[in-house]
Amino acid sequence: MHMRTVLILLVLALATIFALVCVLLTRGRAPSTCQHRPPEHKDADDGQSLVFADLTPEEMAQVVRYLQGSLGVQLVDAARAKPSDSCIASVDVQVPAKAEVLRFLDGGGPRPPREALAVLYFGSQPDPNVTEYVVGPLPTPVYHRDVTVQKYGGKVPYHRRPTLAVEYKQIAGFLKGQVFPTAPSFMRQVMEYDGASLAALTAAPRGLQSGDRITWFALFQNVSGFFVHPVGLEVLVNHSSLDISRWAVSRVFYNGQYYRDMVQLESAYAQGRISVEKAWSFAFGMSVNTGLRLFDIRHKGERVAYEISVQEALSVYGSNCPGGMSTRYMDGSFGIGRYTSPLVRGVDCPYLATYLDVHYLAHSQDPRISKSALCIFEQNLGSPLRRHYSNLQSLYYGGLVNSALVVRSIATVGNYDYVWDFIFYQNGAIEGKVQATGYLSSSFLHGDGLRYGNRVWEHTLGTIHTHSINYKVDLDVGGRSGSSFDVCHFTGKPSAWGVLPPSL
C-alpha cells in the first residue's frame, strides 16, 4: 500500500473520531445559544398602553377562581343560577384612576396595579344584595375590596340587579309551562300557539316604584324579524320572589283590553266577549282536473259567494308548421290540479306563508301527494288603505295599512307555469288572478314563420297564441242566487325574450 493512501485513511479516521467525541460531549446539553430564536416582540410604547388593556381570558379565569375560594360563599355558574343563588354576574377590567395613570405615563411614576371589577349577586344571603369587588393584583390576585358603598352611597338592593340571561329563560319557561296553559282555547284558536310559535320581548323598567320587579312582556310571532310581528297579547309578570314557583301574572292585555290574568281572558273568549277580527272565511280545495276552488266565501260572517273556482285554461296557437298550427290545448284535460307543483319557500310564496299539501288520485289506483302545493299569506299592498295628514287647526296623522289575504297555487302544465291567486281585500273585494310564466312554445323557423310569432333564436320561432282562462263565479251577495257566470281571457304574444305576462 502506498504511503499516500495510508495518510489519507489516517486523516479520515481522526476526523471520524473527533466527530464522535463532539457528539458524546454535547449529548444532553441545552441547545447552543447560537441556535435561531424568533425575535422577541417589543411593545412600541414599552407596555404603557397595557394599563388600559381588557382582561385576558386567563385573567378572567383567575379572578373567578380567586372569588370562589375567598368569599366563603357557594357561587353558582350564572348561566344556571336561580334568583335564590349567589353568582358572579360579570368581571371586567378596573381601569385605574386618571391621576395614577398620568403619573405612570407622563411622570415616570410606578405602574398602577392591574385589577378587575367583579359584580356579584348574593341571592343566597339573609339580606340579598348586589356587591361589587375590586380584585387584584393580576395576573395572580391576592386581595379584594368592597367598593359598593363608595360607588353607590350604600348597599344595592337585590331587586335592582340587572336581569341575567338565565332569568329571561326562566320567565319564558314560566309563561310556557304555567301561564299559557291556563287559556288553552284562546292560545290555540286565536294565537295559534304550538309551544314554540311565540317570542317574548321585555319592557323596562321593571316596575314604577322602589322594590318592584314586575315586567311587561309583549308577544310576537316567532319568526325572523319578529319585532314587527306583534300578536296583540302582553303579560305583566311579577318575578320579584326569589322562589320561581311563587312568580305570578299581575295583568294581561289583549287587543286594547286589560284582564286580571289568562284565566279571565280565557273565560271572556269562551263567552264570546272578545272581539277576534277574522274578516274572511272560506273553504278551499283542489280539483284534480280544474285546480284551485273556493266555497262558502264569507266577509265578516256574511256569505258573498257560494263558489269561485278555476274551470279551464285554453291556449290556441298559430304557426306555419303543422304541429304548431293545429295546437289547441285545454289544460283541464291534462289535469290542472294534478300538475300543481310544490312551492319554494321565499320564491314562489313569502317565506312566512302557511304551506299545505295536496292529495290526489289520477293515472294510478294509489293516492299521491304534492307537498306544499298551496300557500296562504298576508301581503302588504304597498299603499295605505286610507290616510290623512292634518295641518289645519290641529296636527295629526291617521292611516291604515292596506293588506290582503292571498291563496295561491302554481300548476306546471307542460311548458307553462300558471300562478293562480285568489286575493281577499279588507273592503270586501275579491280578485281572481293568474300569471303565466315558464317557457314559451316554439316551432322551427322557416319561410314566412315571422307572420306567426317572433324569432327567439337563429331557427326558433316563438309562436303566437291566445290564452283563455275560465272561472266559475256563483255570487250570493245580499242573499242566495240560483245562477253563476264565467269567462275572462287574455292574449299573449311571445317576444324575443319569452312570454308576455298576462293582465286581466
Protein backbone atom coordinates (compact mmCIF):
# COMPACT_ATOMS: atom_id res chain seq x y z
CA MET A 1 0.00 0.00 0.00
CA HIS A 2 1.34 3.39 -0.91
CA MET A 3 2.30 5.81 1.82
CA ARG A 4 -0.06 8.44 0.37
CA THR A 5 -3.07 6.13 0.72
CA VAL A 6 -2.15 5.35 4.31
CA LEU A 7 -2.04 9.03 5.21
CA ILE A 8 -5.46 9.68 3.66
CA LEU A 9 -7.02 6.84 5.63
CA LEU A 10 -5.40 8.07 8.83
CA VAL A 11 -6.82 11.59 8.35
CA LEU A 12 -10.31 10.22 7.73
CA ALA A 13 -10.10 8.07 10.87
CA LEU A 14 -9.05 11.01 13.00
CA ALA A 15 -11.91 13.14 11.62
CA THR A 16 -14.41 10.40 12.42
CA ILE A 17 -13.09 10.02 15.97
CA PHE A 18 -13.27 13.80 16.50
CA ALA A 19 -16.88 13.91 15.31
CA LEU A 20 -17.90 11.08 17.62
CA VAL A 21 -16.25 12.78 20.60
CA CYS A 22 -18.15 16.02 19.85
CA VAL A 23 -21.46 14.18 19.72
CA LEU A 24 -20.82 12.42 23.01
CA LEU A 25 -19.72 15.61 24.74
CA THR A 26 -22.77 17.66 23.63
CA ARG A 27 -25.41 14.97 24.23
CA GLY A 28 -28.00 16.12 26.86
CA ARG A 29 -26.83 19.73 26.89
CA ALA A 30 -29.22 22.66 26.30
CA PRO A 31 -29.30 23.98 22.73
CA SER A 32 -26.49 26.27 21.85
CA THR A 33 -27.14 29.96 22.23
CA CYS A 34 -26.22 30.34 18.64
CA GLN A 35 -29.32 28.44 17.52
CA HIS A 36 -32.01 30.57 15.82
CA ARG A 37 -34.68 32.03 18.05
CA PRO A 38 -37.60 34.15 16.92
CA PRO A 39 -37.06 37.79 17.92
CA GLU A 40 -38.99 38.84 20.99
CA HIS A 41 -41.76 41.36 20.34
CA LYS A 42 -41.03 44.66 21.97
CA ASP A 43 -44.02 46.92 22.59
CA ALA A 44 -43.57 50.22 20.79
CA ASP A 45 -44.56 52.19 23.92
CA ASP A 46 -42.74 49.90 26.41
CA GLY A 47 -46.07 48.41 27.56
CA GLN A 48 -47.60 51.67 28.70
CA SER A 49 -50.82 51.06 26.76
CA LEU A 50 -51.35 47.82 28.70
CA VAL A 51 -52.59 49.89 31.61
CA PHE A 52 -55.86 50.21 29.65
CA ALA A 53 -55.95 46.69 28.19
CA ASP A 54 -59.01 44.48 28.56
CA LEU A 55 -58.70 41.39 30.68
CA THR A 56 -57.37 38.29 29.01
CA PRO A 57 -59.33 35.03 29.30
CA GLU A 58 -56.63 33.74 31.67
CA GLU A 59 -57.02 36.78 33.93
CA MET A 60 -60.79 36.41 33.97
CA ALA A 61 -60.46 32.77 34.96
CA GLN A 62 -58.01 33.70 37.74
CA VAL A 63 -60.48 36.23 39.16
CA VAL A 64 -63.28 33.65 39.15
CA ARG A 65 -61.10 31.06 40.89
CA TYR A 66 -59.98 33.60 43.48
CA LEU A 67 -63.54 34.69 44.33
CA GLN A 68 -64.77 31.09 44.50
CA GLY A 69 -62.10 30.32 47.09
CA SER A 70 -62.02 33.56 49.08
CA LEU A 71 -65.58 34.70 49.84
CA GLY A 72 -66.83 31.75 51.86
CA VAL A 73 -70.00 31.66 49.75
CA GLN A 74 -71.02 28.99 47.25
CA LEU A 75 -71.04 30.67 43.86
CA VAL A 76 -73.22 29.05 41.20
CA ASP A 77 -72.46 29.47 37.50
CA ALA A 78 -74.51 32.50 36.38
CA ALA A 79 -75.62 30.55 33.29
CA ARG A 80 -77.76 28.29 35.50
CA ALA A 81 -78.29 30.31 38.68
CA LYS A 82 -81.70 30.66 40.27
CA PRO A 83 -82.67 34.00 41.83
CA SER A 84 -82.02 32.44 45.24
CA ASP A 85 -78.42 31.56 44.32
CA SER A 86 -75.25 33.62 44.59
CA CYS A 87 -73.20 34.06 41.43
CA ILE A 88 -70.65 36.18 39.60
CA ALA A 89 -72.66 38.33 37.22
CA SER A 90 -69.70 39.88 35.39
CA VAL A 91 -65.95 40.52 35.50
CA ASP A 92 -64.29 43.45 33.75
CA VAL A 93 -61.05 45.39 33.92
CA GLN A 94 -60.86 48.03 36.66
CA VAL A 95 -59.27 50.99 34.89
CA PRO A 96 -57.02 52.84 37.38
CA ALA A 97 -57.77 56.38 38.44
CA LYS A 98 -56.70 59.02 35.93
CA ALA A 99 -54.18 60.60 38.32
CA GLU A 100 -52.40 57.29 38.85
CA VAL A 101 -52.31 56.58 35.14
CA LEU A 102 -50.91 60.01 34.23
CA ARG A 103 -48.19 59.76 36.92
CA PHE A 104 -47.17 56.50 35.28
CA LEU A 105 -47.45 57.67 31.67
CA ASP A 106 -46.11 61.22 31.99
CA GLY A 107 -44.29 61.50 35.26
CA GLY A 108 -42.28 58.31 35.47
CA GLY A 109 -44.28 57.08 38.43
CA PRO A 110 -44.94 53.43 39.30
CA ARG A 111 -47.21 51.32 37.14
CA PRO A 112 -50.70 51.13 38.71
CA PRO A 113 -51.64 47.63 39.85
CA ARG A 114 -53.70 45.69 37.34
CA GLU A 115 -57.11 44.97 38.83
CA ALA A 116 -60.54 43.59 37.91
CA LEU A 117 -64.06 44.72 38.84
CA ALA A 118 -66.37 41.84 39.72
CA VAL A 119 -70.14 42.23 40.13
CA LEU A 120 -71.72 39.58 42.33
CA TYR A 121 -75.36 38.73 43.04
CA PHE A 122 -75.80 37.41 46.57
CA GLY A 123 -79.24 35.82 46.42
CA SER A 124 -78.46 33.14 49.00
CA GLN A 125 -77.66 35.54 51.85
CA PRO A 126 -80.15 36.55 54.56
CA ASP A 127 -80.02 40.09 53.14
CA PRO A 128 -79.79 39.53 49.34
CA ASN A 129 -77.83 42.27 47.61
CA VAL A 130 -75.60 43.24 44.71
CA THR A 131 -71.93 43.76 45.63
CA GLU A 132 -69.01 44.99 43.57
CA TYR A 133 -65.42 43.99 44.37
CA VAL A 134 -62.11 45.24 43.05
CA VAL A 135 -59.82 42.19 42.77
CA GLY A 136 -56.06 42.31 42.31
CA PRO A 137 -53.30 42.37 41.53
CA LEU A 138 -53.45 40.49 38.29
CA PRO A 139 -52.49 38.02 36.97
CA THR A 140 -52.42 36.40 40.46
CA PRO A 141 -54.96 38.10 42.73
CA VAL A 142 -54.46 38.07 46.50
CA TYR A 143 -56.94 40.71 47.67
CA HIS A 144 -60.45 42.02 47.10
CA ARG A 145 -62.16 45.12 48.45
CA ASP A 146 -65.83 46.03 48.51
CA VAL A 147 -66.42 49.28 46.57
CA THR A 148 -70.24 49.17 46.53
CA VAL A 149 -70.85 51.83 49.18
CA GLN A 150 -68.09 54.00 47.73
CA LYS A 151 -69.71 53.91 44.28
CA TYR A 152 -73.41 53.99 45.14
CA GLY A 153 -73.58 55.54 48.61
CA GLY A 154 -74.96 52.40 50.19
CA LYS A 155 -75.78 48.76 49.57
CA VAL A 156 -77.55 47.90 46.33
CA PRO A 157 -80.88 46.08 46.97
CA TYR A 158 -81.25 42.76 45.23
CA HIS A 159 -84.36 43.77 43.29
CA ARG A 160 -82.28 46.34 41.39
CA ARG A 161 -80.00 43.75 39.83
CA PRO A 162 -79.90 43.70 36.02
CA THR A 163 -81.65 40.65 34.61
CA LEU A 164 -79.40 37.72 33.72
CA ALA A 165 -79.92 35.77 30.52
CA VAL A 166 -80.89 32.75 32.61
CA GLU A 167 -83.70 34.73 34.27
CA TYR A 168 -85.20 35.50 30.85
CA LYS A 169 -85.11 31.78 30.13
CA GLN A 170 -86.81 31.07 33.45
CA ILE A 171 -89.54 33.64 32.68
CA ALA A 172 -90.06 32.07 29.25
CA GLY A 173 -90.42 28.69 30.94
CA PHE A 174 -92.89 30.19 33.43
CA LEU A 175 -95.04 31.60 30.60
CA LYS A 176 -94.92 28.39 28.57
CA GLY A 177 -95.37 25.95 31.45
CA GLN A 178 -97.71 27.77 33.84
CA VAL A 179 -99.34 30.80 32.22
CA PHE A 180 -100.33 29.90 28.66
CA PRO A 181 -101.85 26.51 29.64
CA THR A 182 -104.48 28.36 31.72
CA ALA A 183 -106.03 29.73 28.49
CA PRO A 184 -105.89 26.68 26.17
CA SER A 185 -108.68 27.62 23.76
CA PHE A 186 -107.58 31.21 23.36
CA MET A 187 -103.93 30.29 22.86
CA ARG A 188 -104.72 27.56 20.33
CA GLN A 189 -107.53 29.16 18.34
CA VAL A 190 -106.58 32.83 18.44
CA MET A 191 -102.80 32.81 18.94
CA GLU A 192 -102.35 29.53 17.01
CA TYR A 193 -99.76 28.71 19.68
CA ASP A 194 -97.93 25.40 19.29
CA GLY A 195 -95.43 25.70 22.12
CA ALA A 196 -92.77 27.49 20.09
CA SER A 197 -94.58 29.93 17.78
CA LEU A 198 -94.41 33.00 20.05
CA ALA A 199 -91.47 35.18 21.08
CA ALA A 200 -91.49 37.49 24.11
CA LEU A 201 -89.87 40.94 24.21
CA THR A 202 -89.15 42.53 27.58
CA ALA A 203 -90.09 46.05 28.57
CA ALA A 204 -88.15 48.24 31.02
CA PRO A 205 -88.00 49.49 33.74
CA ARG A 206 -89.26 46.63 35.88
CA GLY A 207 -91.91 48.49 37.80
CA LEU A 208 -92.94 52.02 38.70
CA GLN A 209 -91.87 52.23 42.34
CA SER A 210 -88.94 51.18 44.50
CA GLY A 211 -88.96 47.48 45.31
CA ASP A 212 -90.83 46.45 42.17
CA ARG A 213 -89.59 43.65 39.96
CA ILE A 214 -92.51 43.30 37.58
CA THR A 215 -92.11 43.33 33.82
CA TRP A 216 -94.40 43.59 30.80
CA PHE A 217 -93.62 41.01 28.12
CA ALA A 218 -95.10 41.65 24.68
CA LEU A 219 -95.72 38.60 22.49
CA PHE A 220 -94.75 38.37 18.82
CA GLN A 221 -94.82 35.72 16.13
CA ASN A 222 -91.61 33.72 16.50
CA VAL A 223 -90.28 34.41 13.03
CA SER A 224 -87.28 36.15 11.54
CA GLY A 225 -87.59 39.85 12.34
CA PHE A 226 -90.24 39.12 14.99
CA PHE A 227 -90.04 42.74 16.21
CA VAL A 228 -92.55 43.79 13.54
CA HIS A 229 -94.97 40.86 14.03
CA PRO A 230 -96.90 41.61 17.28
CA VAL A 231 -99.93 39.46 18.10
CA GLY A 232 -101.63 41.93 20.47
CA LEU A 233 -101.06 39.90 23.66
CA GLU A 234 -98.94 41.27 26.55
CA VAL A 235 -98.40 39.78 30.00
CA LEU A 236 -97.23 41.55 33.18
CA VAL A 237 -95.07 39.09 35.17
CA ASN A 238 -94.26 39.61 38.85
CA HIS A 239 -90.89 37.91 39.26
CA SER A 240 -89.82 39.62 42.47
CA SER A 241 -89.80 36.44 44.55
CA LEU A 242 -86.55 34.50 44.82
CA ASP A 243 -88.69 31.37 44.63
CA ILE A 244 -89.61 30.84 40.98
CA SER A 245 -92.66 28.79 41.97
CA ARG A 246 -94.14 31.96 43.51
CA TRP A 247 -93.93 34.05 40.37
CA ALA A 248 -97.31 35.28 39.19
CA VAL A 249 -99.15 37.16 36.45
CA SER A 250 -100.28 40.60 37.62
CA ARG A 251 -102.14 41.69 34.47
CA VAL A 252 -102.89 40.66 30.89
CA PHE A 253 -103.50 42.98 27.95
CA TYR A 254 -105.11 41.86 24.70
CA ASN A 255 -106.38 43.91 21.79
CA GLY A 256 -106.90 47.08 23.82
CA GLN A 257 -108.46 45.40 26.89
CA TYR A 258 -106.95 44.59 30.30
CA TYR A 259 -107.64 41.29 32.13
CA ARG A 260 -106.76 40.11 35.60
CA ASP A 261 -104.94 37.03 34.29
CA MET A 262 -105.04 34.48 31.48
CA VAL A 263 -107.88 32.61 33.19
CA GLN A 264 -110.13 35.65 32.91
CA LEU A 265 -109.06 36.13 29.29
CA GLU A 266 -109.95 32.51 28.53
CA SER A 267 -113.33 32.92 30.18
CA ALA A 268 -114.07 36.08 28.19
CA TYR A 269 -113.10 34.32 24.96
CA ALA A 270 -115.27 31.27 25.74
CA GLN A 271 -118.25 33.56 26.39
CA GLY A 272 -117.77 35.38 23.10
CA ARG A 273 -116.90 38.67 24.78
CA ILE A 274 -113.58 39.05 22.96
CA SER A 275 -113.57 40.55 19.51
CA VAL A 276 -111.31 38.46 17.29
CA GLU A 277 -111.09 40.03 13.87
CA LYS A 278 -111.34 37.43 11.10
CA ALA A 279 -112.75 39.36 8.15
CA TRP A 280 -112.67 36.50 5.63
CA SER A 281 -113.65 32.83 5.92
CA PHE A 282 -113.97 30.21 3.18
CA ALA A 283 -113.49 26.56 2.35
CA PHE A 284 -110.92 25.70 -0.27
CA GLY A 285 -109.73 22.67 -2.18
CA MET A 286 -108.02 21.42 -5.31
CA SER A 287 -109.85 19.71 -8.16
CA VAL A 288 -107.61 17.19 -9.90
CA ASN A 289 -108.82 18.48 -13.27
CA THR A 290 -109.58 22.18 -12.86
CA GLY A 291 -107.37 23.23 -9.96
CA LEU A 292 -107.97 25.71 -7.15
CA ARG A 293 -111.56 26.22 -5.96
CA LEU A 294 -113.24 28.08 -3.12
CA PHE A 295 -116.66 27.56 -1.49
CA ASP A 296 -118.86 29.33 1.08
CA ILE A 297 -116.91 32.58 0.95
CA ARG A 298 -117.91 34.97 3.74
CA HIS A 299 -116.89 38.50 4.57
CA LYS A 300 -117.41 39.47 8.22
CA GLY A 301 -119.69 36.46 8.62
CA GLU A 302 -121.90 37.19 5.61
CA ARG A 303 -121.76 34.89 2.59
CA VAL A 304 -120.85 36.79 -0.57
CA ALA A 305 -120.18 33.84 -2.89
CA TYR A 306 -121.08 30.17 -2.88
CA GLU A 307 -118.31 29.16 -5.28
CA ILE A 308 -115.40 30.75 -7.10
CA SER A 309 -113.25 28.27 -8.99
CA VAL A 310 -110.93 27.81 -11.92
CA GLN A 311 -112.65 25.89 -14.74
CA GLU A 312 -110.32 25.79 -17.71
CA ALA A 313 -107.14 27.18 -19.25
CA LEU A 314 -107.31 27.10 -23.07
CA SER A 315 -104.50 28.10 -25.42
CA VAL A 316 -104.77 28.37 -29.22
CA TYR A 317 -101.54 28.52 -31.22
CA GLY A 318 -100.59 29.66 -34.71
CA SER A 319 -97.63 28.59 -36.81
CA ASN A 320 -96.62 27.60 -40.34
CA CYS A 321 -95.65 24.17 -39.00
CA PRO A 322 -98.39 21.51 -38.74
CA GLY A 323 -97.73 20.79 -35.05
CA GLY A 324 -97.98 24.44 -34.08
CA MET A 325 -100.88 25.43 -36.33
CA SER A 326 -103.04 22.56 -35.07
CA THR A 327 -102.38 23.03 -31.34
CA ARG A 328 -105.44 23.75 -29.19
CA TYR A 329 -104.54 22.96 -25.60
CA MET A 330 -107.28 22.52 -22.98
CA ASP A 331 -105.20 22.15 -19.84
CA GLY A 332 -108.07 20.78 -17.79
CA SER A 333 -107.83 17.61 -19.89
CA PHE A 334 -104.27 17.14 -18.65
CA GLY A 335 -105.21 17.99 -15.07
CA ILE A 336 -104.52 21.46 -13.69
CA GLY A 337 -104.82 20.18 -10.14
CA ARG A 338 -102.85 17.06 -10.88
CA TYR A 339 -99.91 19.14 -12.08
CA THR A 340 -99.95 21.52 -9.14
CA SER A 341 -96.29 21.75 -8.18
CA PRO A 342 -94.55 22.10 -4.80
CA LEU A 343 -93.95 25.73 -3.80
CA VAL A 344 -90.49 27.00 -2.94
CA ARG A 345 -90.49 28.96 0.29
CA GLY A 346 -89.33 32.53 -0.18
CA VAL A 347 -89.59 32.40 -4.00
CA ASP A 348 -92.98 31.07 -5.06
CA CYS A 349 -94.58 32.43 -1.89
CA PRO A 350 -93.32 34.55 1.01
CA TYR A 351 -91.08 32.65 3.39
CA LEU A 352 -93.51 33.09 6.28
CA ALA A 353 -96.59 31.89 4.38
CA THR A 354 -98.58 28.87 5.56
CA TYR A 355 -97.95 25.88 3.27
CA LEU A 356 -100.37 22.97 2.75
CA ASP A 357 -100.08 19.63 0.99
CA VAL A 358 -102.48 18.47 -1.75
CA HIS A 359 -103.62 14.87 -2.23
CA TYR A 360 -104.98 13.49 -5.49
CA LEU A 361 -105.70 10.22 -7.25
CA ALA A 362 -105.20 10.16 -11.01
CA HIS A 363 -103.48 7.87 -13.53
CA SER A 364 -102.93 5.41 -10.69
CA GLN A 365 -105.00 3.47 -8.16
CA ASP A 366 -102.98 4.91 -5.30
CA PRO A 367 -103.42 8.37 -3.75
CA ARG A 368 -100.47 10.70 -4.25
CA ILE A 369 -99.32 13.83 -2.51
CA SER A 370 -97.94 17.12 -3.77
CA LYS A 371 -96.03 18.63 -0.86
CA SER A 372 -96.52 22.33 -0.04
CA ALA A 373 -98.70 22.84 -3.12
CA LEU A 374 -100.87 25.58 -1.56
CA CYS A 375 -99.79 28.68 0.30
CA ILE A 376 -101.75 31.29 2.25
CA PHE A 377 -100.28 34.61 3.33
CA GLU A 378 -101.00 38.27 4.02
CA GLN A 379 -99.48 40.77 1.63
CA ASN A 380 -98.82 44.47 2.14
CA LEU A 381 -100.13 46.15 -1.00
CA GLY A 382 -97.63 48.98 -0.77
CA SER A 383 -100.07 51.87 -0.42
CA PRO A 384 -102.32 52.88 2.50
CA LEU A 385 -105.94 51.79 2.57
CA ARG A 386 -106.69 55.25 3.88
CA ARG A 387 -104.69 58.10 5.39
CA HIS A 388 -104.92 61.78 6.26
CA TYR A 389 -102.35 64.26 7.45
CA SER A 390 -103.90 67.30 9.07
CA ASN A 391 -102.05 70.60 9.26
CA LEU A 392 -105.12 72.81 9.74
CA GLN A 393 -106.36 73.76 13.22
CA SER A 394 -104.89 70.59 14.74
CA LEU A 395 -101.91 68.49 13.76
CA TYR A 396 -102.34 64.76 13.47
CA TYR A 397 -101.89 61.80 11.15
CA GLY A 398 -104.16 58.83 10.70
CA GLY A 399 -103.60 55.91 8.36
CA LEU A 400 -104.30 52.22 7.85
CA VAL A 401 -102.01 49.66 6.22
CA ASN A 402 -103.59 48.12 3.13
CA SER A 403 -103.02 44.39 3.26
CA ALA A 404 -104.75 41.50 1.54
CA LEU A 405 -105.11 37.76 2.12
CA VAL A 406 -103.76 35.62 -0.73
CA VAL A 407 -104.41 31.93 -1.51
CA ARG A 408 -102.01 30.63 -4.16
CA SER A 409 -101.19 27.51 -6.13
CA ILE A 410 -98.93 27.03 -9.14
CA ALA A 411 -99.69 24.44 -11.81
CA THR A 412 -96.98 23.38 -14.26
CA VAL A 413 -98.74 22.07 -17.37
CA GLY A 414 -96.14 21.25 -19.99
CA ASN A 415 -94.13 24.36 -20.77
CA TYR A 416 -96.36 26.78 -18.85
CA ASP A 417 -96.41 27.54 -15.14
CA TYR A 418 -99.71 29.14 -14.11
CA VAL A 419 -99.63 31.12 -10.84
CA TRP A 420 -103.22 31.06 -9.55
CA ASP A 421 -104.17 33.63 -6.90
CA PHE A 422 -107.37 34.39 -5.07
CA ILE A 423 -106.96 37.72 -3.28
CA PHE A 424 -109.22 38.97 -0.50
CA TYR A 425 -109.18 42.67 0.31
CA GLN A 426 -110.16 44.45 3.52
CA ASN A 427 -113.01 46.30 1.81
CA GLY A 428 -114.80 43.09 0.80
CA ALA A 429 -113.46 42.83 -2.76
CA ILE A 430 -112.25 39.51 -4.19
CA GLU A 431 -109.83 39.20 -7.07
CA GLY A 432 -109.08 36.13 -9.17
CA LYS A 433 -105.66 36.46 -10.78
CA VAL A 434 -103.45 34.28 -12.94
CA GLN A 435 -99.88 34.88 -14.09
CA ALA A 436 -98.20 32.80 -16.77
CA THR A 437 -94.50 32.00 -16.71
CA GLY A 438 -92.25 29.07 -17.57
CA TYR A 439 -91.14 28.52 -21.18
CA LEU A 440 -92.71 29.66 -24.44
CA SER A 441 -93.86 27.13 -27.02
CA SER A 442 -91.83 27.22 -30.23
CA SER A 443 -91.66 25.99 -33.81
CA PHE A 444 -88.80 25.65 -36.26
CA LEU A 445 -88.40 28.99 -38.02
CA HIS A 446 -88.68 28.73 -41.78
CA GLY A 447 -90.32 30.51 -44.69
CA ASP A 448 -92.88 33.09 -43.63
CA GLY A 449 -92.70 32.00 -39.98
CA LEU A 450 -92.37 35.58 -38.71
CA ARG A 451 -96.05 36.06 -39.61
CA TYR A 452 -96.83 33.69 -36.72
CA GLY A 453 -94.56 34.96 -33.96
CA ASN A 454 -91.14 36.33 -33.14
CA ARG A 455 -87.65 34.98 -33.70
CA VAL A 456 -86.16 33.98 -30.36
CA TRP A 457 -83.08 32.18 -31.70
CA GLU A 458 -81.49 31.54 -35.07
CA HIS A 459 -84.03 28.92 -36.20
CA THR A 460 -86.53 29.17 -33.32
CA LEU A 461 -89.95 30.80 -33.65
CA GLY A 462 -91.86 31.81 -30.52
CA THR A 463 -95.33 31.07 -31.79
CA ILE A 464 -98.24 33.48 -31.43
CA HIS A 465 -101.04 32.20 -29.23
CA THR A 466 -104.11 33.20 -27.26
CA HIS A 467 -104.95 32.13 -23.70
CA SER A 468 -108.49 31.91 -22.42
CA ILE A 469 -108.91 31.41 -18.67
CA ASN A 470 -112.35 30.43 -17.40
CA TYR A 471 -113.66 30.83 -13.85
CA LYS A 472 -116.96 29.85 -12.31
CA VAL A 473 -118.38 32.64 -10.11
CA ASP A 474 -121.53 31.93 -8.08
CA LEU A 475 -122.26 35.10 -6.09
CA ASP A 476 -124.61 35.25 -3.12
CA VAL A 477 -124.32 38.96 -2.37
CA GLY A 478 -127.37 40.14 -0.45
CA GLY A 479 -128.97 36.69 -0.48
CA ARG A 480 -128.95 33.36 -2.24
CA SER A 481 -128.70 33.30 -6.03
CA GLY A 482 -129.51 30.50 -8.40
CA SER A 483 -127.11 31.36 -11.19
CA SER A 484 -123.44 31.72 -11.90
CA PHE A 485 -121.32 33.21 -14.65
CA ASP A 486 -117.87 32.66 -16.02
CA VAL A 487 -115.22 33.71 -18.55
CA CYS A 488 -112.33 36.02 -18.66
CA HIS A 489 -109.50 35.84 -21.14
CA PHE A 490 -106.22 37.38 -22.12
CA THR A 491 -103.92 37.25 -25.11
CA GLY A 492 -100.15 36.87 -25.03
CA LYS A 493 -97.72 37.08 -27.94
CA PRO A 494 -94.15 35.89 -27.33
CA SER A 495 -91.39 38.45 -27.53
CA ALA A 496 -87.73 37.89 -28.22
CA TRP A 497 -87.12 37.11 -24.54
CA GLY A 498 -90.09 34.99 -23.56
CA VAL A 499 -93.78 35.13 -22.80
CA LEU A 500 -95.57 38.40 -22.15
CA PRO A 501 -97.11 38.45 -18.67
CA PRO A 502 -100.90 38.41 -18.86
CA SER A 503 -103.09 41.10 -17.40
CA LEU A 504 -106.73 40.65 -16.51
